[in-house]
Short mmCIF file of C-alpha atoms in Angstrom, two decimals:
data_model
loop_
_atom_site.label_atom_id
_atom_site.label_comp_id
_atom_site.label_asym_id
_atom_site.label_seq_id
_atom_site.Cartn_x
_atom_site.Cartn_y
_atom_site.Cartn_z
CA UNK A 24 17.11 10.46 2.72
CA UNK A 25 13.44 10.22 3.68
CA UNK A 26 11.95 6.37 2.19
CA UNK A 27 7.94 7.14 2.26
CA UNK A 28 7.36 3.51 3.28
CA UNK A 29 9.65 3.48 6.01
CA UNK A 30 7.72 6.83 7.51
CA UNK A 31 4.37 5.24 6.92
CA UNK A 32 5.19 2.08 8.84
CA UNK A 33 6.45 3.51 11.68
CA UNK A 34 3.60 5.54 12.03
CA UNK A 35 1.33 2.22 11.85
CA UNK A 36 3.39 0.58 14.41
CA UNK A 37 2.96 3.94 16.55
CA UNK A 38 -0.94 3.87 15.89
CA UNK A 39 -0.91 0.77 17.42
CA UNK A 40 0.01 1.44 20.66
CA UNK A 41 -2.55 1.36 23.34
CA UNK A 42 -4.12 4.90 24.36
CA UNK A 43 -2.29 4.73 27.64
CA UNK A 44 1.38 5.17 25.59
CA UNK A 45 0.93 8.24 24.25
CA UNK A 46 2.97 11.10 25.08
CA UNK A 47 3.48 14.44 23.52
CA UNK A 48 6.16 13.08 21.34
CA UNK A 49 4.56 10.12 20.22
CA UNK A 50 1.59 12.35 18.71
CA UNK A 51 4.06 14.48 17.31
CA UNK A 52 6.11 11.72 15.69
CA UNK A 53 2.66 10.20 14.13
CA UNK A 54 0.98 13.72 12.93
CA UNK A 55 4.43 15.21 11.34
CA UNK A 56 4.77 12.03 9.97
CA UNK A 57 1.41 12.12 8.05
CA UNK A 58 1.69 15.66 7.40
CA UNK A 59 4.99 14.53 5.45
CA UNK A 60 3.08 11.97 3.48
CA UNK A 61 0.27 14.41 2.73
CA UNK A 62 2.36 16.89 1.20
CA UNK A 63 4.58 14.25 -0.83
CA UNK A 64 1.65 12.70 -2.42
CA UNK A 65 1.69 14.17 -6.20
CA UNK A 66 -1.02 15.48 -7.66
CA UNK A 67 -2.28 12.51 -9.48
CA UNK A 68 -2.56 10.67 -5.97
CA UNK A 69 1.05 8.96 -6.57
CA UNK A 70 4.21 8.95 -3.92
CA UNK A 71 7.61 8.84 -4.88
CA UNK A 72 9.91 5.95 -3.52
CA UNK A 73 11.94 8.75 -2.13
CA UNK A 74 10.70 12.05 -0.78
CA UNK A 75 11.24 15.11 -3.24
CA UNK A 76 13.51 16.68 -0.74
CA UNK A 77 15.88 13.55 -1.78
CA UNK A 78 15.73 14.21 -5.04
CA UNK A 79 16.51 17.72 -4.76
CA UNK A 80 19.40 16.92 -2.49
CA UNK A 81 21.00 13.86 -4.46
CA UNK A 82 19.21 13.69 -7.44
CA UNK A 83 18.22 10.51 -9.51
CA UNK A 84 15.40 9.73 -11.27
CA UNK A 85 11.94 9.22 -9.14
CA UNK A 86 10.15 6.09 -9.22
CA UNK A 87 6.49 4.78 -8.08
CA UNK A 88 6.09 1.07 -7.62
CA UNK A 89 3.47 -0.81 -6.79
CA UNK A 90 4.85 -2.66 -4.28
CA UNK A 91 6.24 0.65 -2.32
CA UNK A 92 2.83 2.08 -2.85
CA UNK A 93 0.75 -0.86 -1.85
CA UNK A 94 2.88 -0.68 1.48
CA UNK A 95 2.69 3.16 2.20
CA UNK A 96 -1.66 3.10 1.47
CA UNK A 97 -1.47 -0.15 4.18
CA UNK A 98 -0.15 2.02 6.31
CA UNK A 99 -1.68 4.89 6.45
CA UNK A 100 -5.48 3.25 6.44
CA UNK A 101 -3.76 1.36 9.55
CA UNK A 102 -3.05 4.75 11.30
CA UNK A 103 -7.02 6.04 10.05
CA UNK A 104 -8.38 2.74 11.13
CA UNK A 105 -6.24 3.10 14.75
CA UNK A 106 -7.06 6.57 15.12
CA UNK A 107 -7.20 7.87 18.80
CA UNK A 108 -7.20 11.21 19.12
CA UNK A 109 -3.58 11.67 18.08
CA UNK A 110 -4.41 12.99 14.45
CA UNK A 111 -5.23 16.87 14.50
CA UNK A 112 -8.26 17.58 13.14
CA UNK A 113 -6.75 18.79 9.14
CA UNK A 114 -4.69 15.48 9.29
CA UNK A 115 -7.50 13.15 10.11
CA UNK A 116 -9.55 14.78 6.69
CA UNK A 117 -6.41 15.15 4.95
CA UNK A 118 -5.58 11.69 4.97
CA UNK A 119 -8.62 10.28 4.52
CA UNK A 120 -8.64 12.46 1.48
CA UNK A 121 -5.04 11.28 0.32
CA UNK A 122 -5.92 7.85 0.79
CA UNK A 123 -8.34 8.13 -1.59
CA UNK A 124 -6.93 9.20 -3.99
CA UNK A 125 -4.11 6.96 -3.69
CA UNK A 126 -6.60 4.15 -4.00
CA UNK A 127 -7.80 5.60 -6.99
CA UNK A 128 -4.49 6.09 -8.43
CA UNK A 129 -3.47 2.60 -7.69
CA UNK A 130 -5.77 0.72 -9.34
CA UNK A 131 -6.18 2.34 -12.18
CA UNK A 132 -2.48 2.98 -12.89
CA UNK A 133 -1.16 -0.40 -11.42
CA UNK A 134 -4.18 -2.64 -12.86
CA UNK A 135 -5.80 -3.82 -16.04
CA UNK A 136 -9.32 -4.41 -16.32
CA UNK A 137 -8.47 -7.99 -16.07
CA UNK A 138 -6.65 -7.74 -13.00
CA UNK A 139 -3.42 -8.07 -14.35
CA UNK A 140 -0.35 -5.55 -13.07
CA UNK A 141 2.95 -4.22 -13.40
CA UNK A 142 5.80 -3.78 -11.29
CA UNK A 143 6.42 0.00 -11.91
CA UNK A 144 5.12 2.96 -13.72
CA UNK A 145 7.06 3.25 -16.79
CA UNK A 146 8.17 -0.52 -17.42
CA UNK A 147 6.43 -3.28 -18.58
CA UNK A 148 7.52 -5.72 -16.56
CA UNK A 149 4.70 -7.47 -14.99
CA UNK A 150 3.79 -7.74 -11.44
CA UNK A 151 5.23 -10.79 -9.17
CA UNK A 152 3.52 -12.31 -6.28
CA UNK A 153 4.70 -9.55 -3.59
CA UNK A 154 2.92 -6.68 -5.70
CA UNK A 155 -0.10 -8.98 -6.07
CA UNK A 156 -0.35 -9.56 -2.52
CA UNK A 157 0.48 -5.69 -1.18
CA UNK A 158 -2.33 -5.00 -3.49
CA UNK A 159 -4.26 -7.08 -2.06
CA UNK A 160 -3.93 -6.16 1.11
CA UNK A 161 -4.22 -2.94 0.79
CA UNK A 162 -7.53 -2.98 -1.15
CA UNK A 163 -8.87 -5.44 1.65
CA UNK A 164 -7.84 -2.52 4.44
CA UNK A 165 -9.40 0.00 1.94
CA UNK A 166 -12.87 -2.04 1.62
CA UNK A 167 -13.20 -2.50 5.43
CA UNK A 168 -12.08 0.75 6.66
CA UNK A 169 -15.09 2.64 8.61
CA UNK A 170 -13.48 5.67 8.46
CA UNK A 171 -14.10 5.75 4.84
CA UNK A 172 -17.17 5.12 3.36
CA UNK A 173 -17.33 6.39 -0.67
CA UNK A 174 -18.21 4.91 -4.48
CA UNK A 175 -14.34 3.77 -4.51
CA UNK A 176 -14.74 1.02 -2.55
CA UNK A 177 -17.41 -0.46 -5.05
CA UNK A 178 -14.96 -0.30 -7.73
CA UNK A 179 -12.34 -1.91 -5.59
CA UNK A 180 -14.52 -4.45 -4.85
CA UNK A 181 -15.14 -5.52 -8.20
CA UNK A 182 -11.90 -5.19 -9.08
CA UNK A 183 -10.56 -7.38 -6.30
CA UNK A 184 -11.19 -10.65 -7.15
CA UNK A 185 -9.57 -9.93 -10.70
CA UNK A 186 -6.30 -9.61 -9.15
CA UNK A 187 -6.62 -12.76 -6.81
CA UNK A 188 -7.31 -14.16 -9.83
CA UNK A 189 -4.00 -13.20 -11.17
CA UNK A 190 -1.90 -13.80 -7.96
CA UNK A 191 -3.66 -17.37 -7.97
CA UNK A 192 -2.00 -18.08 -11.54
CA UNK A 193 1.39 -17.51 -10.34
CA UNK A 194 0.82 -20.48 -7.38
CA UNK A 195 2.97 -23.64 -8.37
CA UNK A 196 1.19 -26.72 -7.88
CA UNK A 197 2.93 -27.36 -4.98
CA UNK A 198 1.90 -24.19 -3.04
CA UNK A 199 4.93 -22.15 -3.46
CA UNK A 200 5.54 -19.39 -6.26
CA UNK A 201 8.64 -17.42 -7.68
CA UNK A 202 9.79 -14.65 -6.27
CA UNK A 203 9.34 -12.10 -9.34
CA UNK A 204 9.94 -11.81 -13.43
CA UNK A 205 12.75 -9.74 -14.44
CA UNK A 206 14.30 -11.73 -17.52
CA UNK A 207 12.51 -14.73 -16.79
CA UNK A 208 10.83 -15.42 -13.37
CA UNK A 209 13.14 -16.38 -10.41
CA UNK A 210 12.29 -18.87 -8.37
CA UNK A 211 13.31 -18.36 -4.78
CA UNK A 212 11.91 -20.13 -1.90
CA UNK A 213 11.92 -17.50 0.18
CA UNK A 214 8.96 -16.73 2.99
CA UNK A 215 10.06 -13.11 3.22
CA UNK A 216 10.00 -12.26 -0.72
CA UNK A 217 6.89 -14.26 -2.26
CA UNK A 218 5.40 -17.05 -0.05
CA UNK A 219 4.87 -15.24 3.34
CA UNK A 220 3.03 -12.37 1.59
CA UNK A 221 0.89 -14.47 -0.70
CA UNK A 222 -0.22 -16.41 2.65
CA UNK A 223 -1.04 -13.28 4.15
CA UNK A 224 -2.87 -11.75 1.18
CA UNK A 225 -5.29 -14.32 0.52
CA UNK A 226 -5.90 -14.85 4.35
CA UNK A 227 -6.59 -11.19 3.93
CA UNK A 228 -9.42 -11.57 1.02
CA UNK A 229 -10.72 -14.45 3.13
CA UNK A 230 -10.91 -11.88 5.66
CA UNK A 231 -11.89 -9.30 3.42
CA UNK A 232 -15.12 -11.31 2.20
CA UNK A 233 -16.51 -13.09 5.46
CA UNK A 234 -16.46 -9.14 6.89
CA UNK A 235 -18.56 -8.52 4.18
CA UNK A 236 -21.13 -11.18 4.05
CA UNK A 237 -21.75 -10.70 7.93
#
């Protein structure tokens, strides 16, 4: 019943941890774990929601999301970005290498030219606040990680503001936004499912741009 996401944050929270709190285990956990989301990633840089052991064992049809996604790339530029010492050597070049192309996946299958996204591969429904602001925070990790340095992060970064763009547009005058457009969009006012993450994304590109200016 392996959830990708799930596996990915729990390795960020493990990352973390101060040098001193590693064990054995704990490098264990955090390299099988990333060995897991190495071999999951398909071959156009995509994850499924659910491993492909899942699907083998219970069936259903798979599904990438950009939300799911946004989450599991967060993640695992955390654990790069945190990196110390626990990765094996293959890991730490295979997931700089699958985070890549995860990147390059995501914004090109997720994202217009304008900026403008959709809520999963497949459907037409378009992206909410939450995928606007995993995005976003994601592509901000992506831009300042110094473990990566490549021609990617030029085309996020002209890509970025496009999508701020977009996530500004669904901001109510009031501050809030709905939670996401299924029929029509639902307005919730909820600081788990739209608010909270649209405060933290465009802290993020705040972030994101003072980093680079300095």
């Amino acid at each position: 019943d392996c959830t990708l996401n799930i596996n990915t944050e729990f390795a960020q929270w493990l990352s973390m941890l101060p040098k001193n709190n590693h064990t054995s285990l704990f490098n264990n956990i955090v390299n099988g774990i990333i060995s897991l989301v190495v071999k999951e990633q398909n071959e156009d840089g995509s994850w499924w929601y659910f491993s492909k052991e899942h699907h083998k064992k219970w069936g259903g049809r798979p599904t990438i999301d950009a939300h799911h996604t946004g989450t599991v790339l967060t993640n695992l530029i955390t654990v790069l970005n945190n990196e110390n010492d626990v990765l094996t050597e293959d890991n730490f070049t295979n997931l700089e290498y699958c985070i890549c192309r995860g990147i390059e996946y995501y914004l090109h299958s997720f994202f217009k030219m304008t900026g403008e996204g959709i809520t999963q591969i497949g459907l037409n429904r378009p992206a909410g606040p939450v995928q606007y602001s995993e995005a976003i925070i994601a592509f901000c990790e992506f831009i300042m990680c110094k473990a990566i340095d490549n021609k990617l992060k030029t085309d996020v970064m002209q890509s970025l503001p496009k999508i701020v763009s977009q996530l500004q547009r669904l901001i109510h005058s009031d501050g809030s936004v709905a939670s996401e457009k299924i029929i029509r969009w639902k307005n919730l006012d909820s600081i788990r499912w739209g608010n909270g993450p649209v405060l933290q994304a465009l802290l993020m590109y705040l972030s994101c741009l003072n980093a680079i200016e300095n």
